[in-house]
mmCIF file of C-alpha atoms in Angstrom:
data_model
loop_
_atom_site.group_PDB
_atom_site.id
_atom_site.type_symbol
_atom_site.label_atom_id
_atom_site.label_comp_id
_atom_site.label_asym_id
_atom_site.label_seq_id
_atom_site.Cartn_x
_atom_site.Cartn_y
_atom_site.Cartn_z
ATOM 1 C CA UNK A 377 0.000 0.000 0.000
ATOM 2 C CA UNK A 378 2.884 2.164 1.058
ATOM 3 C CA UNK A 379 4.709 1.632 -2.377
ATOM 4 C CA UNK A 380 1.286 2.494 -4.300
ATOM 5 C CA UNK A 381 1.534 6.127 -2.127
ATOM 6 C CA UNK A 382 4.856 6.273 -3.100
ATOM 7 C CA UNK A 383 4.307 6.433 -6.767
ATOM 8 C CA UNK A 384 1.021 8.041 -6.831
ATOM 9 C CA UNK A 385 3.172 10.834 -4.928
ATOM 10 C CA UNK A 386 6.278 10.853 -7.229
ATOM 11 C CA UNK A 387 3.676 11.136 -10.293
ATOM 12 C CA UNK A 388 1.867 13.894 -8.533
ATOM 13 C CA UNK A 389 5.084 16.323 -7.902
ATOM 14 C CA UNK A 390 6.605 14.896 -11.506
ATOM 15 C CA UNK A 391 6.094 17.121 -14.855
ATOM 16 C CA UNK A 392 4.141 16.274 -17.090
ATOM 17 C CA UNK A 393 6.248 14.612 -19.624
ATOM 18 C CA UNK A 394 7.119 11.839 -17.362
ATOM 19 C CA UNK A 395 3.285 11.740 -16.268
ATOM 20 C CA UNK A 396 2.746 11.223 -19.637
ATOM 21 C CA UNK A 397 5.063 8.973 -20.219
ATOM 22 C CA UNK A 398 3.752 6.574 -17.444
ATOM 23 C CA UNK A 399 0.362 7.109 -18.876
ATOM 24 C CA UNK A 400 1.053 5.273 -22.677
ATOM 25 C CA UNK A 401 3.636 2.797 -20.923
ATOM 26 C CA UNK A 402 0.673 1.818 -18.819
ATOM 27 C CA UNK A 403 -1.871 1.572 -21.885
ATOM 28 C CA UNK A 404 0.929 -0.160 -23.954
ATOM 29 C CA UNK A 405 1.088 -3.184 -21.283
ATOM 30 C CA UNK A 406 -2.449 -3.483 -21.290
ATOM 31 C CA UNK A 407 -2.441 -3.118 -24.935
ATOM 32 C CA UNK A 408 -0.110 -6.102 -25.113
ATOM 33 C CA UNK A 409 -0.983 -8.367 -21.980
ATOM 34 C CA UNK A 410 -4.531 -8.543 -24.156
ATOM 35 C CA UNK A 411 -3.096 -9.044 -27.656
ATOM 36 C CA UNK A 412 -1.064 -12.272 -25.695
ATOM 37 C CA UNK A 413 -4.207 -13.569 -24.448
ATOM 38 C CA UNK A 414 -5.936 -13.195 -28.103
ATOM 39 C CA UNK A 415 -3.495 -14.703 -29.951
ATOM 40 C CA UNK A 416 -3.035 -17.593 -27.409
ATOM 41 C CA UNK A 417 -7.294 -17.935 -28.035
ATOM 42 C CA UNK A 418 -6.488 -17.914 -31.751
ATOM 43 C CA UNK A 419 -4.168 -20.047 -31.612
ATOM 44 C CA UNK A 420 -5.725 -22.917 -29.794
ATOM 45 C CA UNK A 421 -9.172 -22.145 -32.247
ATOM 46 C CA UNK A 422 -7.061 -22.393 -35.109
ATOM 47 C CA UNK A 423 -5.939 -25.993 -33.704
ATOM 48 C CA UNK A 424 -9.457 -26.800 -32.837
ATOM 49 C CA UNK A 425 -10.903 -26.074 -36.443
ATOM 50 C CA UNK A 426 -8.051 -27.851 -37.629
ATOM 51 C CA UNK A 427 -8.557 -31.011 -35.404
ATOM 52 C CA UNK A 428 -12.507 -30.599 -36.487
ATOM 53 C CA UNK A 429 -11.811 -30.127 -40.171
ATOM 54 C CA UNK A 430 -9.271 -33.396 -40.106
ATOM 55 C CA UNK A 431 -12.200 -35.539 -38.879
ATOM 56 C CA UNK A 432 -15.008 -34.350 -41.138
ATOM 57 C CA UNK A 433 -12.361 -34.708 -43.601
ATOM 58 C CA UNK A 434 -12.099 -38.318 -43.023
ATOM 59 C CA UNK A 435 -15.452 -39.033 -42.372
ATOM 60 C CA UNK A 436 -16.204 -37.646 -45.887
ATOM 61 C CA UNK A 437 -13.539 -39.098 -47.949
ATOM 62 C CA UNK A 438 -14.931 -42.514 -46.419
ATOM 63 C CA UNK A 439 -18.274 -41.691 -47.560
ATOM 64 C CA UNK A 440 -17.363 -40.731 -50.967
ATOM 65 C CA UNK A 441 -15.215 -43.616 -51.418
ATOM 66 C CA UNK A 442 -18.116 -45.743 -50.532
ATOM 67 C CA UNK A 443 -20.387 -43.760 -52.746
ATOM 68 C CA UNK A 444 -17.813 -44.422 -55.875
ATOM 69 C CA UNK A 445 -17.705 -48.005 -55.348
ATOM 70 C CA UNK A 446 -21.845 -48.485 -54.654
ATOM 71 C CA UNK A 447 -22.675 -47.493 -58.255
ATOM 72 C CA UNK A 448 -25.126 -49.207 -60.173
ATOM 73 C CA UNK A 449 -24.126 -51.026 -63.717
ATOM 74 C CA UNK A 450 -26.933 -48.628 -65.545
ATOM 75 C CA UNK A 451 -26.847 -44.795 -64.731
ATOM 76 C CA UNK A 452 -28.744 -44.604 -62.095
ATOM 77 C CA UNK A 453 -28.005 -44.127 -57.709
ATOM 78 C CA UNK A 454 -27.983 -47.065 -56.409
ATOM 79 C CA UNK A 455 -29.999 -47.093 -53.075
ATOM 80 C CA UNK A 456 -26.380 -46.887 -51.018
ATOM 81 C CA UNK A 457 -25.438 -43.733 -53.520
ATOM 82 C CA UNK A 458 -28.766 -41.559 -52.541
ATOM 83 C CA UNK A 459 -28.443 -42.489 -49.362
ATOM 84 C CA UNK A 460 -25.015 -40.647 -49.045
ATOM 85 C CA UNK A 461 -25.966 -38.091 -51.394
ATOM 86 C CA UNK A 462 -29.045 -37.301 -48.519
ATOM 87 C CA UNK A 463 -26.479 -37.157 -46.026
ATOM 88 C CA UNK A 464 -23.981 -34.626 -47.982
ATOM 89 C CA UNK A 465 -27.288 -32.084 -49.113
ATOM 90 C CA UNK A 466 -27.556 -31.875 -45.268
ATOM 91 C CA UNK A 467 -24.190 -31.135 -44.701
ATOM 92 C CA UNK A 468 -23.606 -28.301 -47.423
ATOM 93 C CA UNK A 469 -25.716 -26.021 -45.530
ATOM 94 C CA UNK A 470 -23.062 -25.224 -43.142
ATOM 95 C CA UNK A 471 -20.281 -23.370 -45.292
ATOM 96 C CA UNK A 472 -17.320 -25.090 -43.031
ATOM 97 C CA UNK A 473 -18.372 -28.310 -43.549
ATOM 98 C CA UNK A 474 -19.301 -27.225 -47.806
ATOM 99 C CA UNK A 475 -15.866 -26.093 -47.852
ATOM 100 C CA UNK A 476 -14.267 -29.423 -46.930
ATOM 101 C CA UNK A 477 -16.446 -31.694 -49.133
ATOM 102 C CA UNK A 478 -15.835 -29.509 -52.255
ATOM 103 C CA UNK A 479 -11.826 -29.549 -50.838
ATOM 104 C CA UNK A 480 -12.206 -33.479 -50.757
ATOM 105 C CA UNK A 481 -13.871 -33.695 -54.015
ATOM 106 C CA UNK A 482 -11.434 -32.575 -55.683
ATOM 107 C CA UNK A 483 -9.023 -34.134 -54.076
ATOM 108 C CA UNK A 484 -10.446 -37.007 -55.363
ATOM 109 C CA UNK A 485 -10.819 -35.701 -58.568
ATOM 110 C CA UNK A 486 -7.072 -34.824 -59.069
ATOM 111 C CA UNK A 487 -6.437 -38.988 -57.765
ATOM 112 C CA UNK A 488 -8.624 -40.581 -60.461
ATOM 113 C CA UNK A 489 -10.085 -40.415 -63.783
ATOM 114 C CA UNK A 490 -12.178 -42.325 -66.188
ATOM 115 C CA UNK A 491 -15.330 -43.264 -65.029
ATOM 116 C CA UNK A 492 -15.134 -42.362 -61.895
ATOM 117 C CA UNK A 493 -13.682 -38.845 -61.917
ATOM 118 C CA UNK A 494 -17.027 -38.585 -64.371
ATOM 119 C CA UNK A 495 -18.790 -39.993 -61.366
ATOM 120 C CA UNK A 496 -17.767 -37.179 -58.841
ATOM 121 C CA UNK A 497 -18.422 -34.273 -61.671
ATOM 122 C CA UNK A 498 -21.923 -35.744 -61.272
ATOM 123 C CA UNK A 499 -22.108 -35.599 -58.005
ATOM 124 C CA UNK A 500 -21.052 -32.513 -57.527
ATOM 125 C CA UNK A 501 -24.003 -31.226 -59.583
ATOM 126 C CA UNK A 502 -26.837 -33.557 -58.181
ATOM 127 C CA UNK A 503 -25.573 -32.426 -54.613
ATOM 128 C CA UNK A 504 -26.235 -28.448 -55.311
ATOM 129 C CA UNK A 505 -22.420 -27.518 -55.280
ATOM 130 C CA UNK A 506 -22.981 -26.032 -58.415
ATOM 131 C CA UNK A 507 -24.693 -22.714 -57.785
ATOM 132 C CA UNK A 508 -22.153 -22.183 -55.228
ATOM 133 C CA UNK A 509 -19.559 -22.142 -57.982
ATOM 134 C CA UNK A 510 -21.635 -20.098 -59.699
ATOM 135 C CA UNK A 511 -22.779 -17.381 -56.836
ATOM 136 C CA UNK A 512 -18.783 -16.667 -57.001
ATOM 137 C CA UNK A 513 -19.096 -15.888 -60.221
ATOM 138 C CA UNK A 514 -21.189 -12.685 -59.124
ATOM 139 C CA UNK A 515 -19.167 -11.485 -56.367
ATOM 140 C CA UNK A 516 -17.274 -7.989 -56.012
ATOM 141 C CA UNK A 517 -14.040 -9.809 -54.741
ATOM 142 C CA UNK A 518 -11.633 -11.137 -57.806
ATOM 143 C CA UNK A 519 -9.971 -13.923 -55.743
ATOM 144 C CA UNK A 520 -13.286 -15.426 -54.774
ATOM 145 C CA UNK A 521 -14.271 -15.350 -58.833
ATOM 146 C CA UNK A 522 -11.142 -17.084 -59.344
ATOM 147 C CA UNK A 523 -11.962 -20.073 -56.965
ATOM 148 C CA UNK A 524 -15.086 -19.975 -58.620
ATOM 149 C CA UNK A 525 -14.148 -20.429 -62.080
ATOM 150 C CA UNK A 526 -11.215 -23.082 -61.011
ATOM 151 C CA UNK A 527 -13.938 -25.074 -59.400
ATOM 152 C CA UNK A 528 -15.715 -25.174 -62.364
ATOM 153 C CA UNK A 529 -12.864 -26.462 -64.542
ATOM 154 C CA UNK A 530 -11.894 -28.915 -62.293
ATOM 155 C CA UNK A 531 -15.354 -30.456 -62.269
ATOM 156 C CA UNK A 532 -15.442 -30.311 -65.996
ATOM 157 C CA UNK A 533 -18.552 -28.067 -66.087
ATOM 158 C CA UNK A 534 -19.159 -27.132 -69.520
ATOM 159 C CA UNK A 535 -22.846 -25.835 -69.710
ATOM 160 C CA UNK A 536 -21.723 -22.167 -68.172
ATOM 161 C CA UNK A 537 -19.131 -21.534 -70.257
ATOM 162 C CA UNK A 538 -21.064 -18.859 -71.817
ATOM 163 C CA UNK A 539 -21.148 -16.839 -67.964
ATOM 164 C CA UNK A 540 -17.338 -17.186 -67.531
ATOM 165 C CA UNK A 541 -16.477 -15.337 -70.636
ATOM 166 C CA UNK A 542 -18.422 -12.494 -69.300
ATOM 167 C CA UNK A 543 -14.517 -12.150 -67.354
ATOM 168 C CA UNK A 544 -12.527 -12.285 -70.849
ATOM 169 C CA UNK A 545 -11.312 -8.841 -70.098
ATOM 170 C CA UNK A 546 -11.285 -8.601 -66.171
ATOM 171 C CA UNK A 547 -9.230 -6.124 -65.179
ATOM 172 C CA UNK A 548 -7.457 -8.828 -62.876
ATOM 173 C CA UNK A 549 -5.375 -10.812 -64.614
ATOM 174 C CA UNK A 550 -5.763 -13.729 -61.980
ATOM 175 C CA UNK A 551 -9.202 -14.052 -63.249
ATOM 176 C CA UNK A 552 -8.375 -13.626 -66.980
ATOM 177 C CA UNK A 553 -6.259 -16.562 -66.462
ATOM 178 C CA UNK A 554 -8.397 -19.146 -64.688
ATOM 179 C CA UNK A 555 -11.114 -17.836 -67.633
ATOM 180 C CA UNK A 556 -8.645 -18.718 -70.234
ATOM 181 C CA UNK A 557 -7.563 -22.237 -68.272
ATOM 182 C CA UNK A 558 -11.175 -23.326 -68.516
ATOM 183 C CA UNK A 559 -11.905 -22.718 -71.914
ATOM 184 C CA UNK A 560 -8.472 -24.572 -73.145
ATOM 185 C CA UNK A 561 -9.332 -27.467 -70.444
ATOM 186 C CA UNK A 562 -12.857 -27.828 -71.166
ATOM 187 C CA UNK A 563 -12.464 -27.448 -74.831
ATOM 188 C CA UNK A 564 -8.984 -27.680 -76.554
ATOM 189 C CA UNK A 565 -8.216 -25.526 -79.557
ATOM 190 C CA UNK A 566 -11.826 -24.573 -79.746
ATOM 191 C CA UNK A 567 -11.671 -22.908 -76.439
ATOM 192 C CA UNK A 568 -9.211 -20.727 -77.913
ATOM 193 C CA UNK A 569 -11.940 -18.987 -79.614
ATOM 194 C CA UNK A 570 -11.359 -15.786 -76.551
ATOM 195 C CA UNK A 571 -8.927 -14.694 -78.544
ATOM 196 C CA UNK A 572 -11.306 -13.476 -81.311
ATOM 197 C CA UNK A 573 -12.202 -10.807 -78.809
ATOM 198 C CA UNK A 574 -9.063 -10.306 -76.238
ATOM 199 C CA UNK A 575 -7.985 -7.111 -75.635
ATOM 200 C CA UNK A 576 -5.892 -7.447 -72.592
ATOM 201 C CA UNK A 577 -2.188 -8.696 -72.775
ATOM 202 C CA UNK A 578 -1.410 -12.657 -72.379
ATOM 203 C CA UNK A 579 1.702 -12.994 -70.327
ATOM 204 C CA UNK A 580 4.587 -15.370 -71.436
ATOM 205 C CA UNK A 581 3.266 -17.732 -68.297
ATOM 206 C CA UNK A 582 -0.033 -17.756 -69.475
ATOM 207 C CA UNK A 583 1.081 -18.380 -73.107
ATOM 208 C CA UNK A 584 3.029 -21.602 -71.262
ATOM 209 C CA UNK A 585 -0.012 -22.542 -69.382
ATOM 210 C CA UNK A 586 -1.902 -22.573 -72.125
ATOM 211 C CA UNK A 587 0.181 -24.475 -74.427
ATOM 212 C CA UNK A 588 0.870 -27.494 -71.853
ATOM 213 C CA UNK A 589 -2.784 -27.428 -71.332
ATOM 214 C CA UNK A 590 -2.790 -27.779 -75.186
ATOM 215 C CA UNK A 591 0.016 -30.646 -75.364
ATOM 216 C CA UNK A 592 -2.264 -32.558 -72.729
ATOM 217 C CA UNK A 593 -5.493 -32.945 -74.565
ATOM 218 C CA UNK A 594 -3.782 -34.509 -77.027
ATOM 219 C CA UNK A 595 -5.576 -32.712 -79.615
ATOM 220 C CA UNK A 596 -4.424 -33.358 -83.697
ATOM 221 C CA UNK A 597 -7.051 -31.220 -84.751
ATOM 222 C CA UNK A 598 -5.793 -28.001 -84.687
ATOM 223 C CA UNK A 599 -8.053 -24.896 -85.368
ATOM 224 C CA UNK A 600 -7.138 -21.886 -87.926
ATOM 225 C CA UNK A 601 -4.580 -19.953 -86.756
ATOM 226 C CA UNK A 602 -4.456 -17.640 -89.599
ATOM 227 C CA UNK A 603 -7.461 -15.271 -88.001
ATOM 228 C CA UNK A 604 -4.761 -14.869 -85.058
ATOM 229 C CA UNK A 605 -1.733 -13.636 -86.997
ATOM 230 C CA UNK A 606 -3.604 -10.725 -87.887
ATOM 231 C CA UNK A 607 -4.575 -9.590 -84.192
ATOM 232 C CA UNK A 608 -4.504 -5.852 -83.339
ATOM 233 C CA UNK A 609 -3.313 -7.562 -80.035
ATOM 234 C CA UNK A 610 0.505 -8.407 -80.226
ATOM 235 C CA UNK A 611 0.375 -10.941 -77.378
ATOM 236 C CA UNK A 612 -2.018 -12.967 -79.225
ATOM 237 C CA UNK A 613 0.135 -12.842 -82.794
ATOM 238 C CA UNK A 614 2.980 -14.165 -80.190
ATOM 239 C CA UNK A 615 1.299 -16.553 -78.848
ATOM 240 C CA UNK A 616 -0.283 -17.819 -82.047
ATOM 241 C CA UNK A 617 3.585 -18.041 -83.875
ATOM 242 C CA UNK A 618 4.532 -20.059 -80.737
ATOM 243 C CA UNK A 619 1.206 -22.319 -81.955
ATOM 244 C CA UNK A 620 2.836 -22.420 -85.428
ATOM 245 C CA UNK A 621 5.787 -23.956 -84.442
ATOM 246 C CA UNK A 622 4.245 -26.130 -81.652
ATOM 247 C CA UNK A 623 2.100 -27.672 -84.224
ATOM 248 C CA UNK A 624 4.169 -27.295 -87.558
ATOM 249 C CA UNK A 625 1.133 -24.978 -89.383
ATOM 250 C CA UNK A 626 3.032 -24.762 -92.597
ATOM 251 C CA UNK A 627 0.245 -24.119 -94.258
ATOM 252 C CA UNK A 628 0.203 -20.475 -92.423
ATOM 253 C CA UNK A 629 3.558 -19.788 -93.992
ATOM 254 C CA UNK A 630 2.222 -16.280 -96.048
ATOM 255 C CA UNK A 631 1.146 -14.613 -93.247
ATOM 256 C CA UNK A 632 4.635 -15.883 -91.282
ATOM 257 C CA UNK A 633 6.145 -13.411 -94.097
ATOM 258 C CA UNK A 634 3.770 -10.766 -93.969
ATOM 259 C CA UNK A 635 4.502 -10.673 -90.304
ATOM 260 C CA UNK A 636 8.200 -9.949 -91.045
ATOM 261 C CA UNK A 637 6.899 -6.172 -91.512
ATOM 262 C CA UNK A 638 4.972 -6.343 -88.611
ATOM 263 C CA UNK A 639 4.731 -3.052 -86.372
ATOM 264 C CA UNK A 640 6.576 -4.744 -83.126
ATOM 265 C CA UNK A 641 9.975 -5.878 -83.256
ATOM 266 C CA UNK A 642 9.001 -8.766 -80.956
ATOM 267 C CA UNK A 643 6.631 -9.717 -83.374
ATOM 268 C CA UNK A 644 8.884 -9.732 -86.016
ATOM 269 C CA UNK A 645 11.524 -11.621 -83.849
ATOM 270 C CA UNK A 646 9.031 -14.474 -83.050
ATOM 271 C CA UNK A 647 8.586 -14.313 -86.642
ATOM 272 C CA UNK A 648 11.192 -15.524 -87.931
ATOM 273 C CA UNK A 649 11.578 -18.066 -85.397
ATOM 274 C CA UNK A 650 8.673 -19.858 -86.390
ATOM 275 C CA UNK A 651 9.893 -18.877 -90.262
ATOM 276 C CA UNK A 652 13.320 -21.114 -88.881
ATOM 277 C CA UNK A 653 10.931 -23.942 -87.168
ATOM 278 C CA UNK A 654 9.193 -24.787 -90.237
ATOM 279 C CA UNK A 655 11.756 -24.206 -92.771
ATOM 280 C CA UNK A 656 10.323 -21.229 -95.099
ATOM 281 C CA UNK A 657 13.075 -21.226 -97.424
ATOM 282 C CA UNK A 658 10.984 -17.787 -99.211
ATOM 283 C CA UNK A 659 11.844 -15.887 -96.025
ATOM 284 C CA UNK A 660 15.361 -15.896 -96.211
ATOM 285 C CA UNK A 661 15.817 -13.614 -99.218
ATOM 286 C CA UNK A 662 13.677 -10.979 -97.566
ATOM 287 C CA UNK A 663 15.729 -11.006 -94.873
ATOM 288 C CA UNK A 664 18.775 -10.415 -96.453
ATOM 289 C CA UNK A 665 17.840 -7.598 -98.792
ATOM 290 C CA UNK A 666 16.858 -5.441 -95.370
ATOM 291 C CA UNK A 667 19.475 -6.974 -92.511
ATOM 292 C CA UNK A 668 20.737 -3.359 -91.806
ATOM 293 C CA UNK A 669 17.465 -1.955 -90.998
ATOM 294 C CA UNK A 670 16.151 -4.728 -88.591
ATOM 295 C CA UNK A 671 16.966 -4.981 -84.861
ATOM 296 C CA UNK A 672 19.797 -6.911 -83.330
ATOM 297 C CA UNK A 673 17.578 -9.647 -82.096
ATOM 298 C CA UNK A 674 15.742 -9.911 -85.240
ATOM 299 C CA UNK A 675 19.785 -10.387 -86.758
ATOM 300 C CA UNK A 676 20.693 -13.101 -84.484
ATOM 301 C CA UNK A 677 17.017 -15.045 -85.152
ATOM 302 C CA UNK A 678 18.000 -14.885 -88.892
ATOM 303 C CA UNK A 679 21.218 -16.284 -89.107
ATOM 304 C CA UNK A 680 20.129 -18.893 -86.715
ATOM 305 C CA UNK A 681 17.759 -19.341 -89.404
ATOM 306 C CA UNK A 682 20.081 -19.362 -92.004
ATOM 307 C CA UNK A 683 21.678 -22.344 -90.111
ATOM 308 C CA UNK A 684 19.144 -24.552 -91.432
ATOM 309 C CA UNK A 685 18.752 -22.677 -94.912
ATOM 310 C CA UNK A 686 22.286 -21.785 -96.050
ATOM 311 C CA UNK A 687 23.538 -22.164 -99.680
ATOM 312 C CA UNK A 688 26.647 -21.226 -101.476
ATOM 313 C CA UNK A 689 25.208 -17.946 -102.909
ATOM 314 C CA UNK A 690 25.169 -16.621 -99.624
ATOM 315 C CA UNK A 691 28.844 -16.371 -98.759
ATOM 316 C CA UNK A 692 29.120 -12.926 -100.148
ATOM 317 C CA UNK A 693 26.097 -11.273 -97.487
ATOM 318 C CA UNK A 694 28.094 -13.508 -94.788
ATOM 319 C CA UNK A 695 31.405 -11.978 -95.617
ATOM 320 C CA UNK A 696 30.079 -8.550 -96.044
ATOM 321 C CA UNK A 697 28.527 -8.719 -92.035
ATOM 322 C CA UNK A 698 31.597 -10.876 -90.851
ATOM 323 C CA UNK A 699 33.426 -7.684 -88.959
ATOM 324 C CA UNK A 700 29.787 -7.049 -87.433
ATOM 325 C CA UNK A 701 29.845 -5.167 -84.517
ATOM 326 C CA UNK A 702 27.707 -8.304 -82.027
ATOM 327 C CA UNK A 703 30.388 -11.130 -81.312
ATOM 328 C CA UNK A 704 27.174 -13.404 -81.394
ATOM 329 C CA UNK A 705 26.585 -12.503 -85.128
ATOM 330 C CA UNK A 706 29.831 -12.808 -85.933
ATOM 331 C CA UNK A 707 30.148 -16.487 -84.461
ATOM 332 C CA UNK A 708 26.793 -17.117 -86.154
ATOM 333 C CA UNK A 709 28.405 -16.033 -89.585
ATOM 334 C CA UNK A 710 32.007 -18.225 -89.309
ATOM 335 C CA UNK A 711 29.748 -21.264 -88.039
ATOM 336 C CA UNK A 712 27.606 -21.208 -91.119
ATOM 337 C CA UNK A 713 30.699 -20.669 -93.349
ATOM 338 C CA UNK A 714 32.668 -23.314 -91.841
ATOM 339 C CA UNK A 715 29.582 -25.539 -92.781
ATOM 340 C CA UNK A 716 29.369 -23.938 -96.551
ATOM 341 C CA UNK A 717 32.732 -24.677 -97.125
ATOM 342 C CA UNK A 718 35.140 -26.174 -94.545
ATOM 343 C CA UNK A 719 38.334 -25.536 -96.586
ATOM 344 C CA UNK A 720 37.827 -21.622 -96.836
ATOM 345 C CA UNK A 721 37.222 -21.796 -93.187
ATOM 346 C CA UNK A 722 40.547 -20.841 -92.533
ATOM 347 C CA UNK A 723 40.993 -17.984 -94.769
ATOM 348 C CA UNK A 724 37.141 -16.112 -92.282
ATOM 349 C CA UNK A 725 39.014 -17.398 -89.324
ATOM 350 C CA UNK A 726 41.414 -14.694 -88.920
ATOM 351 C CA UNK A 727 38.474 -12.325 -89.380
ATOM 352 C CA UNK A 728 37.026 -13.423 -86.061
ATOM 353 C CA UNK A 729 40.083 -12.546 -84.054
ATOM 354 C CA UNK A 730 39.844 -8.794 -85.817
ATOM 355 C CA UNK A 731 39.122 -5.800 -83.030
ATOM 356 C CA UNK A 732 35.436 -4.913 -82.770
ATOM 357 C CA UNK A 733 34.908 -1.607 -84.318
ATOM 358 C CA UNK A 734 31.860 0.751 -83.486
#
């Protein structure tokens, strides 16, 4: 009691600074003695949900397990099927529990196909799941559209695909890219039919994304690319060269050339790539006759070009670019005469080791 006096009188005769002072040390304790005791709560619910979520987890799996192997020979539930099914509809009323039976779905998805990864794509329609999917669709918050639209390609649902191009051009690219992922899942080359109307830019990892997803389906029927080449949007030309040489579209080789003129130099550079993929022999010549006025990538993607399309008659443009300025050109231009004609090899040779002038 004596010490509380004590302070209480030292704060009385103290200034005010160091009453102040006192004052926010005190609130700061309490401040964190409470933000202790919060966390510690949050911490033990956190282990409590998780505990809770780990059982219903397992409870479900083992129903759904059961449901996949209770099926019928013909179409319909079997009695043991709608019997789960009853107990699931119950259950998706409570959005914890709806959250780990559309988690274990598809974890069951991603395990197995055929038959019975058509089985759960059922049964996640017949038990409601679907217009959760879609009520995602309509909110304000990007990330939750997202999960919506990746829950609707992983279920294979093809009947809205009309409703998730209404996000072609969402200003969040996130979006735009789980959009772009369903369409190409769900429906191969033809899904590719967004980039008609695309305005926004495809990034190189979405152009990758795309393209594996392409490689998977296993699709030989390609669609026509040739609409594509002649996008105001450059990241759709790009990716469509990249689908030239992916699946050898020779037959798109005129509008490879008229490319070659094409507004963006990374255009053009992708260009004649694809030009050097499939072997356009026509290219070459219009190449040469304006080497000066392209761009130094554009240089190096041509003579790695003219790796594959050399002839004799082009030993005078190699000699007259072999003091080039770009030591990559100039390695470019002794490999390609070395393979024109080993025995003059020697005489370029001495070229190479020639200072590099500006």
């Amino acid at each position: 009691m004596n010490y509380i006096l004590q302070i209480q009188e030292y704060l009385k005769y103290s200034s005010s600074l160091i009453q102040l002072t006192w004052v926010l040390s005190g609130i700061f304790s309490i401040f964190i003695v409470a933000l202790t005791i919060y966390l510690k709560y949050l911490r033990n619910h956190l282990r409590v949900n998780e505990k809770i979520k780990a059982k219903y987890q397992k409870d479900y799996e083992s129903q759904l397990v059961t449901y996949l192997y209770a099926g019928n020979e013909d179409e319909s539930f079997s009695p043991v099927q709608q019997s789960i099914i009853n107990e699931l509809k119950e259950c998706i009323a409570d959005p914890f529990k709806r959250k780990i039976i559309v988690s274990t779905l598809l974890k069951l998805r991603n395990e197995i196909s055929g038959e019975m990864g058509e089985s759960i794509d059922k049964l996640y329609v017949k038990l409601g799941l679907l217009r959760y999917s879609l009520a995602k669709l309509r909110d304000k918050k990007w990330d939750v559209i997202a999960i919506g639209i990746r829950e609707l390609t992983q279920f294979k649902i093809k009947a809205v695909h009309k409703i998730i191009m209404n996000n072609i051009n969402h200003p969040k690219r996130e979006v735009r890219k789980e959009m772009q992922l369903y369409l190409v899942h769900l429906y191969a080359f033809k899904g590719l039919e967004f980039l008609d109307v695309l305005e926004t830019s495809l990034s190189e990892w979405d152009q990758i994304q795309l393209l594996e997803v392409l490689l998977l389906n296993n699709e030989t029927q390609i669609a026509d690319i040739k609409p594509w080449l002649k996008s105001p949007n450059d990241s759709v030309v790009i990716f469509t060269l990249k689908l030239a040489k992916v699946y050898n579209q020779f037959e798109a080789k005129d509008e490879l050339i008229e490319l070659l003129n094409h507004k963006s130099p990374e255009v053009r550079t992708n260009a004649i790539s694809a030009l050097r993929h499939l072997n356009v022999f026509e290219a070459k010549n219009i190449l040469k006759d304006n080497f000066n006025d392209r761009s130094l990538e554009e240089q190096i993607a041509f003579l790695k070009m003219m790796e594959n399309v050399y002839e004799n008659s082009d030993k005078p443009f190699l000699v007259e670019h072999i003091n080039h300025k770009n030591f990559e050109i100039k390695l470019l231009i002794m490999e390609i005469l070395k393979n024109i004609n080993f025995e003059e090899y020697t005489l370029y040779e001495a070229e190479l080791r020639k200072p590099i002038t500006a």
